[in-house]
Amino acid sequence: MATMNIPANDRRHTPERRQTPLLGRRSTGVSVIDYLAMALMIIGGLNWAAVGLWGIDVVASLFGVATPIARVIYILVGLAALYGIYLVVRMAKVSSKLA
């Protein structure tokens, strides 16, 4: 007579293991604000690379020198860099907890 091995933990009856995301956080622990800050830091870094290599300020070329929109972009990139410092500290705390 053949018997069936029934799994002890049937998936149909197991509660969902994933936690619900909080305020845009994904399962990786990186929020939408983190991605936005990283994108702004990359844009700022590429702009400074263009200034250093070719003497071209891309933001000033696109939006004009010292125009209000260019100043807002520079301020946002600077704020993103400050947030990046916080992000690195937060990542260091998380990695030290895991070690």
Coordinates of C-alpha atoms in Angstrom, one line a residue:
M1 CA 0.0 0.0 0.0
A2 CA 1.4 3.4 -1.0
T3 CA 1.4 6.3 1.4
M4 CA 1.7 10.0 0.6
N5 CA 4.1 12.1 2.5
I6 CA 2.2 15.3 3.5
P7 CA 4.5 18.3 4.1
A8 CA 4.5 19.4 7.7
N9 CA 4.3 23.1 6.7
D10 CA 1.8 23.3 3.9
R11 CA 2.3 26.6 2.1
R12 CA -1.4 27.2 1.8
H13 CA -1.8 27.5 5.6
T14 CA 1.4 29.3 6.4
P15 CA 1.0 33.1 7.1
E16 CA 2.7 35.5 4.8
R17 CA 6.3 35.9 5.9
R18 CA 7.1 39.1 4.2
Q19 CA 6.6 42.3 6.1
T20 CA 4.5 45.1 4.6
P21 CA 6.6 47.9 3.2
L22 CA 6.5 51.1 5.2
L23 CA 6.5 54.5 3.5
G24 CA 7.9 53.4 0.2
R25 CA 10.5 51.1 1.7
R26 CA 11.2 48.0 -0.3
S27 CA 12.4 44.7 1.1
T28 CA 16.0 45.8 0.6
G29 CA 15.5 48.6 3.1
V30 CA 16.1 51.3 0.5
S31 CA 13.4 53.9 0.2
V32 CA 12.3 56.0 -2.7
I33 CA 14.0 59.0 -1.1
D34 CA 17.2 57.1 -1.0
Y35 CA 17.0 56.3 -4.7
L36 CA 16.2 59.9 -5.5
A37 CA 19.2 61.2 -3.4
M38 CA 21.5 58.7 -5.1
A39 CA 20.3 59.8 -8.5
L40 CA 20.9 63.5 -7.6
M41 CA 24.4 62.7 -6.3
I42 CA 25.2 60.8 -9.6
I43 CA 23.9 63.8 -11.6
G44 CA 26.0 66.2 -9.5
G45 CA 29.1 64.0 -9.8
L46 CA 28.8 63.7 -13.5
N47 CA 28.3 67.5 -13.7
W48 CA 31.5 68.0 -11.7
A49 CA 33.3 65.5 -13.9
A50 CA 32.3 67.4 -17.0
V51 CA 33.5 70.7 -15.4
G52 CA 36.8 69.1 -14.4
L53 CA 37.5 67.3 -17.7
W54 CA 36.1 69.7 -20.3
G55 CA 35.2 72.9 -18.5
I56 CA 31.5 72.4 -19.3
D57 CA 29.0 73.1 -16.6
V58 CA 26.0 71.0 -17.9
V59 CA 23.5 72.5 -15.5
A60 CA 24.5 76.0 -16.4
S61 CA 24.5 75.1 -20.1
L62 CA 20.9 73.7 -19.9
F63 CA 19.3 76.2 -17.5
G64 CA 21.5 79.3 -17.7
V65 CA 24.2 80.7 -15.4
A66 CA 22.9 81.6 -11.9
T67 CA 19.3 81.3 -12.9
P68 CA 16.8 80.4 -10.2
I69 CA 16.2 76.9 -11.6
A70 CA 20.0 76.2 -11.8
R71 CA 20.4 77.4 -8.2
V72 CA 17.5 75.1 -7.1
I73 CA 19.2 72.2 -8.9
Y74 CA 22.5 72.9 -7.2
I75 CA 20.8 73.2 -3.8
L76 CA 19.0 69.8 -4.4
V77 CA 22.3 68.1 -5.3
G78 CA 23.9 69.6 -2.2
L79 CA 21.0 68.4 0.0
A80 CA 21.2 65.0 -1.6
A81 CA 24.9 64.8 -0.7
L82 CA 24.1 65.7 2.9
Y83 CA 21.4 63.0 2.9
G84 CA 24.0 60.6 1.4
I85 CA 26.2 61.1 4.5
Y86 CA 23.2 60.1 6.7
L87 CA 22.5 57.2 4.3
V88 CA 26.1 55.9 4.7
V89 CA 25.9 56.2 8.5
R90 CA 22.6 54.3 8.5
M91 CA 24.0 51.6 6.3
A92 CA 27.1 51.2 8.6
K93 CA 24.8 50.8 11.6
V94 CA 22.8 48.1 9.8
S95 CA 25.9 46.2 8.7
S96 CA 27.4 46.4 12.2
K97 CA 24.2 44.9 13.6
L98 CA 24.4 42.0 11.1
A99 CA 28.1 41.2 11.8

